[in-house]
Tab-separated table of C-alpha atoms in Angstrom:
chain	number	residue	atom	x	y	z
E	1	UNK	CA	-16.237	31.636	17.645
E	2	UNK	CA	-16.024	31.028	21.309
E	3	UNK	CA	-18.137	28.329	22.810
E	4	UNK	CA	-19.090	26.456	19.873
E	5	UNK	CA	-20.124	23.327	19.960
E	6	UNK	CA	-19.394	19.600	18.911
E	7	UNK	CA	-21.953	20.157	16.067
E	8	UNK	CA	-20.754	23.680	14.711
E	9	UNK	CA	-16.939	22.583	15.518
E	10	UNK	CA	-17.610	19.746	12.964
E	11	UNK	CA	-19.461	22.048	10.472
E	12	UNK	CA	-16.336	24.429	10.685
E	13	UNK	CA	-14.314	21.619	9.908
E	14	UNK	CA	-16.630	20.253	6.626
E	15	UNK	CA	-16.478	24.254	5.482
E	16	UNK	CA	-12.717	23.909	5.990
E	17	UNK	CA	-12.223	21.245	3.840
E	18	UNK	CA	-14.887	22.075	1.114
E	19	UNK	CA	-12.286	24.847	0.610
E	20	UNK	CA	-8.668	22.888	0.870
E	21	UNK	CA	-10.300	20.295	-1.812
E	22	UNK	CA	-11.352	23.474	-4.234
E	23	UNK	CA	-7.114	24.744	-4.076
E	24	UNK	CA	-8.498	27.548	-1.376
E	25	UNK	CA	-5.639	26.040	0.951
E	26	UNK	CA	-4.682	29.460	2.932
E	27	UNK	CA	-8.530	29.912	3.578
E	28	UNK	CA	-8.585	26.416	4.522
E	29	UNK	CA	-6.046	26.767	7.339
E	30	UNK	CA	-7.231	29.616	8.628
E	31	UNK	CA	-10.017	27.464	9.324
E	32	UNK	CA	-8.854	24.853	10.617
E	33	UNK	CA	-6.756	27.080	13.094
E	34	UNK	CA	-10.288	27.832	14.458
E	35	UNK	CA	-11.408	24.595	14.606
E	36	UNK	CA	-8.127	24.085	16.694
E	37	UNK	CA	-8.538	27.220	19.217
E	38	UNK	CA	-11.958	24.957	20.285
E	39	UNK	CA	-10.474	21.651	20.284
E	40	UNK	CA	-6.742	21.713	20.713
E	41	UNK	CA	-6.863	18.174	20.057
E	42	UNK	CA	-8.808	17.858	17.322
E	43	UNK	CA	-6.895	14.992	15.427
E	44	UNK	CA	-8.745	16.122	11.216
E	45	UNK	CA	-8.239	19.627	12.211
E	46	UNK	CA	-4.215	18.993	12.935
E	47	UNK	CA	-3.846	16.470	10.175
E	48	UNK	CA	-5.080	18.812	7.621
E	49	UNK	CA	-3.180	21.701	8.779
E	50	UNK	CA	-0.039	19.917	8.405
E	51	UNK	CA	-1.445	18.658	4.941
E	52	UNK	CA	-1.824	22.574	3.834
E	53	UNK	CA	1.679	22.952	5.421
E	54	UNK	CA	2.987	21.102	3.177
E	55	UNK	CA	1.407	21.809	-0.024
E	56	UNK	CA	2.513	25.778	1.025
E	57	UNK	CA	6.036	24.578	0.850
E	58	UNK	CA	6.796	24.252	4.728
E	59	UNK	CA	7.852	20.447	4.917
E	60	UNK	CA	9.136	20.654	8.754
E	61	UNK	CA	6.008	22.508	9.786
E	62	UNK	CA	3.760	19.659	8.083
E	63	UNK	CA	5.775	17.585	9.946
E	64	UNK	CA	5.268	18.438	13.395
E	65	UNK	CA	1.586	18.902	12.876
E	66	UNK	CA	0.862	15.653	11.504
E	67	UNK	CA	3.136	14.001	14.151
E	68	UNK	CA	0.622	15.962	16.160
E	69	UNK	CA	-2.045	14.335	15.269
E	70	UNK	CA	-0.624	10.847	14.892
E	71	UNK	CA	0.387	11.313	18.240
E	72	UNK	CA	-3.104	11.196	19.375
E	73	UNK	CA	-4.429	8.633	16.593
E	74	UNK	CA	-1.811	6.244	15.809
E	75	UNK	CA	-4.423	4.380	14.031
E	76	UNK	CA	-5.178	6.727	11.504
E	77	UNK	CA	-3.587	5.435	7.753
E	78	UNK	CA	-3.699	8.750	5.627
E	79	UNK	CA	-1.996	10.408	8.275
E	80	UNK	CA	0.771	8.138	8.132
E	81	UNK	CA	0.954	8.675	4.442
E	82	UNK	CA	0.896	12.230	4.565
E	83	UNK	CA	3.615	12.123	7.062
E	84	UNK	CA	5.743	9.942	5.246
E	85	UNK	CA	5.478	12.834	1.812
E	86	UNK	CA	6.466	15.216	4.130
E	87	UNK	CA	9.760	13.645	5.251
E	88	UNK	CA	10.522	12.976	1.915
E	89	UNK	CA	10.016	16.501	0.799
E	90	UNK	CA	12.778	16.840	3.255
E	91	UNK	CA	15.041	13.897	2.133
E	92	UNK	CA	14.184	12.135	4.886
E	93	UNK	CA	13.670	9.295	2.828
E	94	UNK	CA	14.312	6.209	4.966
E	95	UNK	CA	11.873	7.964	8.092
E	96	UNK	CA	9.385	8.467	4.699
E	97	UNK	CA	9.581	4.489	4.131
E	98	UNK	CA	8.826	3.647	7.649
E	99	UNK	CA	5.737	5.768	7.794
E	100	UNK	CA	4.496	4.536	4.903
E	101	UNK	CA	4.922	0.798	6.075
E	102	UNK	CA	2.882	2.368	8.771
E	103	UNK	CA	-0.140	3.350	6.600
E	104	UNK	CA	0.052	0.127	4.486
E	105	UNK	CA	0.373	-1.968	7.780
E	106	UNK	CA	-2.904	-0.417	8.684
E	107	UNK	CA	-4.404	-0.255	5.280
E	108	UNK	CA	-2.536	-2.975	3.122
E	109	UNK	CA	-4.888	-1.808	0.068
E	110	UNK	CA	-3.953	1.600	0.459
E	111	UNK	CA	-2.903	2.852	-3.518
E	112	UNK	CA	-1.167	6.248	-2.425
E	113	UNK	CA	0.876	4.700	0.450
E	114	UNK	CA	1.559	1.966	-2.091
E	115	UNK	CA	2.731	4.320	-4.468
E	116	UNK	CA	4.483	6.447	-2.240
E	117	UNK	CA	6.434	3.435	-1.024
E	118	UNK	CA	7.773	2.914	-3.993
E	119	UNK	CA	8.910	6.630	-4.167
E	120	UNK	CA	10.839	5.990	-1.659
E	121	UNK	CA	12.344	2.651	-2.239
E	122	UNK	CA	13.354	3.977	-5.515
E	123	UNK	CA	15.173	6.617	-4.061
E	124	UNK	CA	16.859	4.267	-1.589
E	125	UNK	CA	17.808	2.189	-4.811
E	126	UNK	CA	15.504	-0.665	-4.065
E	127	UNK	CA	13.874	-0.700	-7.857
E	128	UNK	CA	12.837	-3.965	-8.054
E	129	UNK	CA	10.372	-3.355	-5.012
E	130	UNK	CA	9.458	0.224	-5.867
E	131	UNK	CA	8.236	-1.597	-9.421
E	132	UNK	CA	6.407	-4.386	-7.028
E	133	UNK	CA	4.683	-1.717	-5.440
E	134	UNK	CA	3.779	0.627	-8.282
E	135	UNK	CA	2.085	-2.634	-9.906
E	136	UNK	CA	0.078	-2.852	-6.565
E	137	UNK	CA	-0.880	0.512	-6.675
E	138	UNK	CA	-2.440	0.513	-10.013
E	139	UNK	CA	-3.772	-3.024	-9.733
E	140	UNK	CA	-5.966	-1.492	-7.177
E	141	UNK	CA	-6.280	1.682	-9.512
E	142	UNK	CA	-5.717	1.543	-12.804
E	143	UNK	CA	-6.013	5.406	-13.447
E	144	UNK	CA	-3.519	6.556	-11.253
E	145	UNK	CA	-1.527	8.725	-13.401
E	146	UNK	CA	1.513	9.224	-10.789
E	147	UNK	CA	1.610	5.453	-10.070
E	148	UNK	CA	2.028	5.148	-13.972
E	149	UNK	CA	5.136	7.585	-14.017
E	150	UNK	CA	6.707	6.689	-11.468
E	151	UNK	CA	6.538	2.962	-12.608
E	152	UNK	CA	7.769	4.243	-15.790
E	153	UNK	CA	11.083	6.060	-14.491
E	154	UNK	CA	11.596	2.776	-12.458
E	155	UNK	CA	11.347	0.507	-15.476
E	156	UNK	CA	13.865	3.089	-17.484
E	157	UNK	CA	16.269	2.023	-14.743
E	158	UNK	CA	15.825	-1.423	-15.305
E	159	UNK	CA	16.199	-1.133	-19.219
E	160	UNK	CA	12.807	-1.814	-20.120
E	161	UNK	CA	12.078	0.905	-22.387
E	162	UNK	CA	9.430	-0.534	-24.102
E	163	UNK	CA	7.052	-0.902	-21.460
E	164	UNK	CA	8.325	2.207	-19.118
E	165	UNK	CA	7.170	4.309	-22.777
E	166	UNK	CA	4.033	2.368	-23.100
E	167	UNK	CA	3.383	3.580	-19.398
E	168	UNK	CA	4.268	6.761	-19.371
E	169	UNK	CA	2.386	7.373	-22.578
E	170	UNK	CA	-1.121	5.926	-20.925
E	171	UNK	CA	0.081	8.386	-17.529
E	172	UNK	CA	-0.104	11.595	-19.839
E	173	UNK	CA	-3.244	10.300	-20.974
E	174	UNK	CA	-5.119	10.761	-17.850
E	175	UNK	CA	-2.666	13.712	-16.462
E	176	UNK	CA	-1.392	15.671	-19.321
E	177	UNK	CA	-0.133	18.506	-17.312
E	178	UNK	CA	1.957	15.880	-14.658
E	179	UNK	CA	5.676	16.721	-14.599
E	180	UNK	CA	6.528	13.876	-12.884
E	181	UNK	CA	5.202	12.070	-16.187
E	182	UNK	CA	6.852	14.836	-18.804
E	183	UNK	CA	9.827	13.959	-16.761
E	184	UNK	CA	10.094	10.297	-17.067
E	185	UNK	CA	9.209	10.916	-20.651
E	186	UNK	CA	12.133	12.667	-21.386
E	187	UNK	CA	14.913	10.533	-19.399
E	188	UNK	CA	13.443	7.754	-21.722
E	189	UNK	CA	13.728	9.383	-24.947
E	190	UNK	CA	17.318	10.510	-23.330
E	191	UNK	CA	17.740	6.907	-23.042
E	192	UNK	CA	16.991	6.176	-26.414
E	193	UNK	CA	19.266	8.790	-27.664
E	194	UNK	CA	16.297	11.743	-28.926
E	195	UNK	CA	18.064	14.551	-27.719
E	196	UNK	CA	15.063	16.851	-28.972
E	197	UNK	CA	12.329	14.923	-28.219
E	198	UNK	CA	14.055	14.380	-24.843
E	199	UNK	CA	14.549	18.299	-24.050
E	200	UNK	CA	11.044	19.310	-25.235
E	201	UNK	CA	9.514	16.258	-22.498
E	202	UNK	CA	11.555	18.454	-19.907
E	203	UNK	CA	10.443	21.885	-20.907
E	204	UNK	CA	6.558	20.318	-20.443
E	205	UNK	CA	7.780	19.141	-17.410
E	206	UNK	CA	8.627	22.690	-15.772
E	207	UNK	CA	5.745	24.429	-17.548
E	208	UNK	CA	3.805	22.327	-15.258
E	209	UNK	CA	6.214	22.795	-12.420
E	210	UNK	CA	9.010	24.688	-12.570
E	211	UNK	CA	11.164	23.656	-9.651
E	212	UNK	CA	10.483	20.010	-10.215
E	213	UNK	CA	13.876	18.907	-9.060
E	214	UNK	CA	14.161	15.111	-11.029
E	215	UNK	CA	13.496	17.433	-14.106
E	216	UNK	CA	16.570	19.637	-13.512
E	217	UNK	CA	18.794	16.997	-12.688
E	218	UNK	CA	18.382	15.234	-16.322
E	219	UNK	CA	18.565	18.283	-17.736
E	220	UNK	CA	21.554	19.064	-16.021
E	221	UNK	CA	22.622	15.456	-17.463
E	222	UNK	CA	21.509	16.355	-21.035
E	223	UNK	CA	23.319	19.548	-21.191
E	224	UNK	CA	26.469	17.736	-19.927
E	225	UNK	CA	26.151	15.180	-22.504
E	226	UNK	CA	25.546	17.732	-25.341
E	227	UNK	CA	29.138	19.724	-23.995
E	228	UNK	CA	27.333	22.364	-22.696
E	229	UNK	CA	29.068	22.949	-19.557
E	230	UNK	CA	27.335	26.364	-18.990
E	231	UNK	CA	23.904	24.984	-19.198
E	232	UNK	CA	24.695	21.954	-17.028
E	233	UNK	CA	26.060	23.786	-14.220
E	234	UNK	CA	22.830	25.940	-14.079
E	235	UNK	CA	20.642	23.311	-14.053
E	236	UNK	CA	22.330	21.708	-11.471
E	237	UNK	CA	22.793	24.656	-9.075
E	238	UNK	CA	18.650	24.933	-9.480
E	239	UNK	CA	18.398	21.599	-8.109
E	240	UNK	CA	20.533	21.495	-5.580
E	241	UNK	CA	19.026	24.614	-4.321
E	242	UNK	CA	15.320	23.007	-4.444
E	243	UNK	CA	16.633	19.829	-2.563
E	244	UNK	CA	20.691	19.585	-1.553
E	245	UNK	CA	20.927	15.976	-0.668
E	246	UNK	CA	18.373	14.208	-3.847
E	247	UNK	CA	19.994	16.383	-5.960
E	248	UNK	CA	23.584	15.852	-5.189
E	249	UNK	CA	23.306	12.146	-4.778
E	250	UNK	CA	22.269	11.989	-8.771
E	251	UNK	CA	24.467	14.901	-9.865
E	252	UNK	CA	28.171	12.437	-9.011
C-alpha cells in the first residue's frame, strides 16, 4: 500500500466505511489503520477508528483517537459527539456534557448531540433540560427512536406517566429490538405497580442487550421490592461490574 496517493488514500477510506456502516467494524479498522500508515494525520481516518473503538467496547481507546482527531479539526461537530459517548461510556459524564455543548455550539441543529445532551444531563440530574433537549431532538426528527426513550425514562421521573407510555410505545414502534426503550418500558409499568408486565419489558430489554446496565439496575430494584434479596444482589453485582460509578450512584 506504500505510495498511494490522495485519490486511492480517499478510495481506501470510502471502502473503509462502506464496511463500518454494513456492522463489518473489525474489517473497517483494519482499514482505516492503512489509511493512517499514509496519512498519519488523516482527521476521517482517526475519527472513525476511535468510533469502531468504541463500538468494540474500548471506551479509553476511542477516546484518545477521537481527541486525535479533534486535535487537528476542532471544527468538526460529529467528532465532538462521538467524543462526548465515549466519555460517558466511561462515566465521565460531566467531560461528556461539555463535548457535546461543543458539537451543538457548532451545529445547534444537531439531533444526536441534542439527544445525547440530554443523556447526560439526565444523569447529572438536570431532567427538566434533558426533557428540553429530547423535545429538540425529535422536533428536528420525529423518528428517532432513542430520542423517544430516553424522553420517556425522563418523563417517568417527572411523574408523567401518561405521556412517558405514550412515548415509549411510538419508540418501540420504529425500534422494536431497542433496550434502551424495553427498559424505560418496564420502570414505567414498575411505576404503575405491573410487576409482570414490568419484568417481561426487562427481559426484552437484555434479549436485545444483555449487559444493558439501566436494565439491571431496575431489575435489581424490582427484585428488592418483590423480597427477593438473592435476585437483587445479582442483578446489582452485574451492573456494577458493567459500569461501577452509574451503577452505584442508583443502587443507594
Amino acid at each position: 500500500m506504500a505510495g498511494m496517493n490522495g485519490r486511492e488514500t480517499e478510495r481506501l477510506l470510502q471502502e473503509a466505511l462502506g464496511l463500518h456502516q454494513r456492522g463489518q467494524v473489525e474489517a473497517a479498522m483494519a482499514l482505516y489503520e492503512l489509511v493512517l500508515q499514509e496519512v498519519p494525520e488523516h482527521v476521517e481516518a482517526l475519527h472513525l477508528l476511535g468510533v469502531g473503538s468504541r463500538q468494540r467496547g474500548r471506551a479509553e481507546e476511542a477516546v484518545g483517537r477521537i481527541a486525535q482527531a479533534l486535535a487537528l479539526n476542532p471544527g468538526h461537530a460529529t467528532a465532538h459527539s462521538n467524543l462526548g459517548a465515549a466519555l460517558q461510556d466511561l462515566d465521565r459524564t460531566e467531560d461528556a456534557l461539555a463535548s457535546y455543548e461543543r458539537a451543538l455550539a457548532l451545529r445547534p441543529d444537531y439531533p444526536m448531540a441534542l439527544a445525547n445532551s440530554g443523556n447526560a444531563l439526565r444523569r447529572l440530574g438536570r431532567v427538566d433540560e434533558a426533557i428540553a433537549r429530547y423535545r429538540r431532538a425529535l422536533a428536528l426528527q420525529p423518528r428517532y427512536p432513542e430520542a423517544l426513550a430516553n424522553l420517556a425514562a425522563a418523563l417517568l421521573t417527572t411523574g408523567e406517566l401518561a405521556e412517558a407510555r405514550e412515548v415509549v410505545e411510538a419508540s418501540l414502534q420504529w425500534q422494536p429490538r431497542s433496550a434502551q426503550a424495553w427498559c424505560a418500558r418496564g420502570a414505567i409499568m414498575q411505576r404503575l405497580g405491573e410487576a409482570g408486565e414490568a419484568l417481561a419489558s426487562y427481559e426484552r430489554a437484555l434479549d436485545c442487550d444483555g449487559a444493558h446496565v439501566e436494565t439491571l439496575v431496575n431489575l435489581a430494584t424490582l427484585a428488592q421490592q418483590q423480597r427477593d434479596h438473592a435476585a437483587a444482589l445479582e442483578w446489582a453485582e452485574r451492573a456494577i461490574g458493567r459500569a461501577p460509578r452509574h451503577a452505584a450512584a442508583h443502587l443507594q
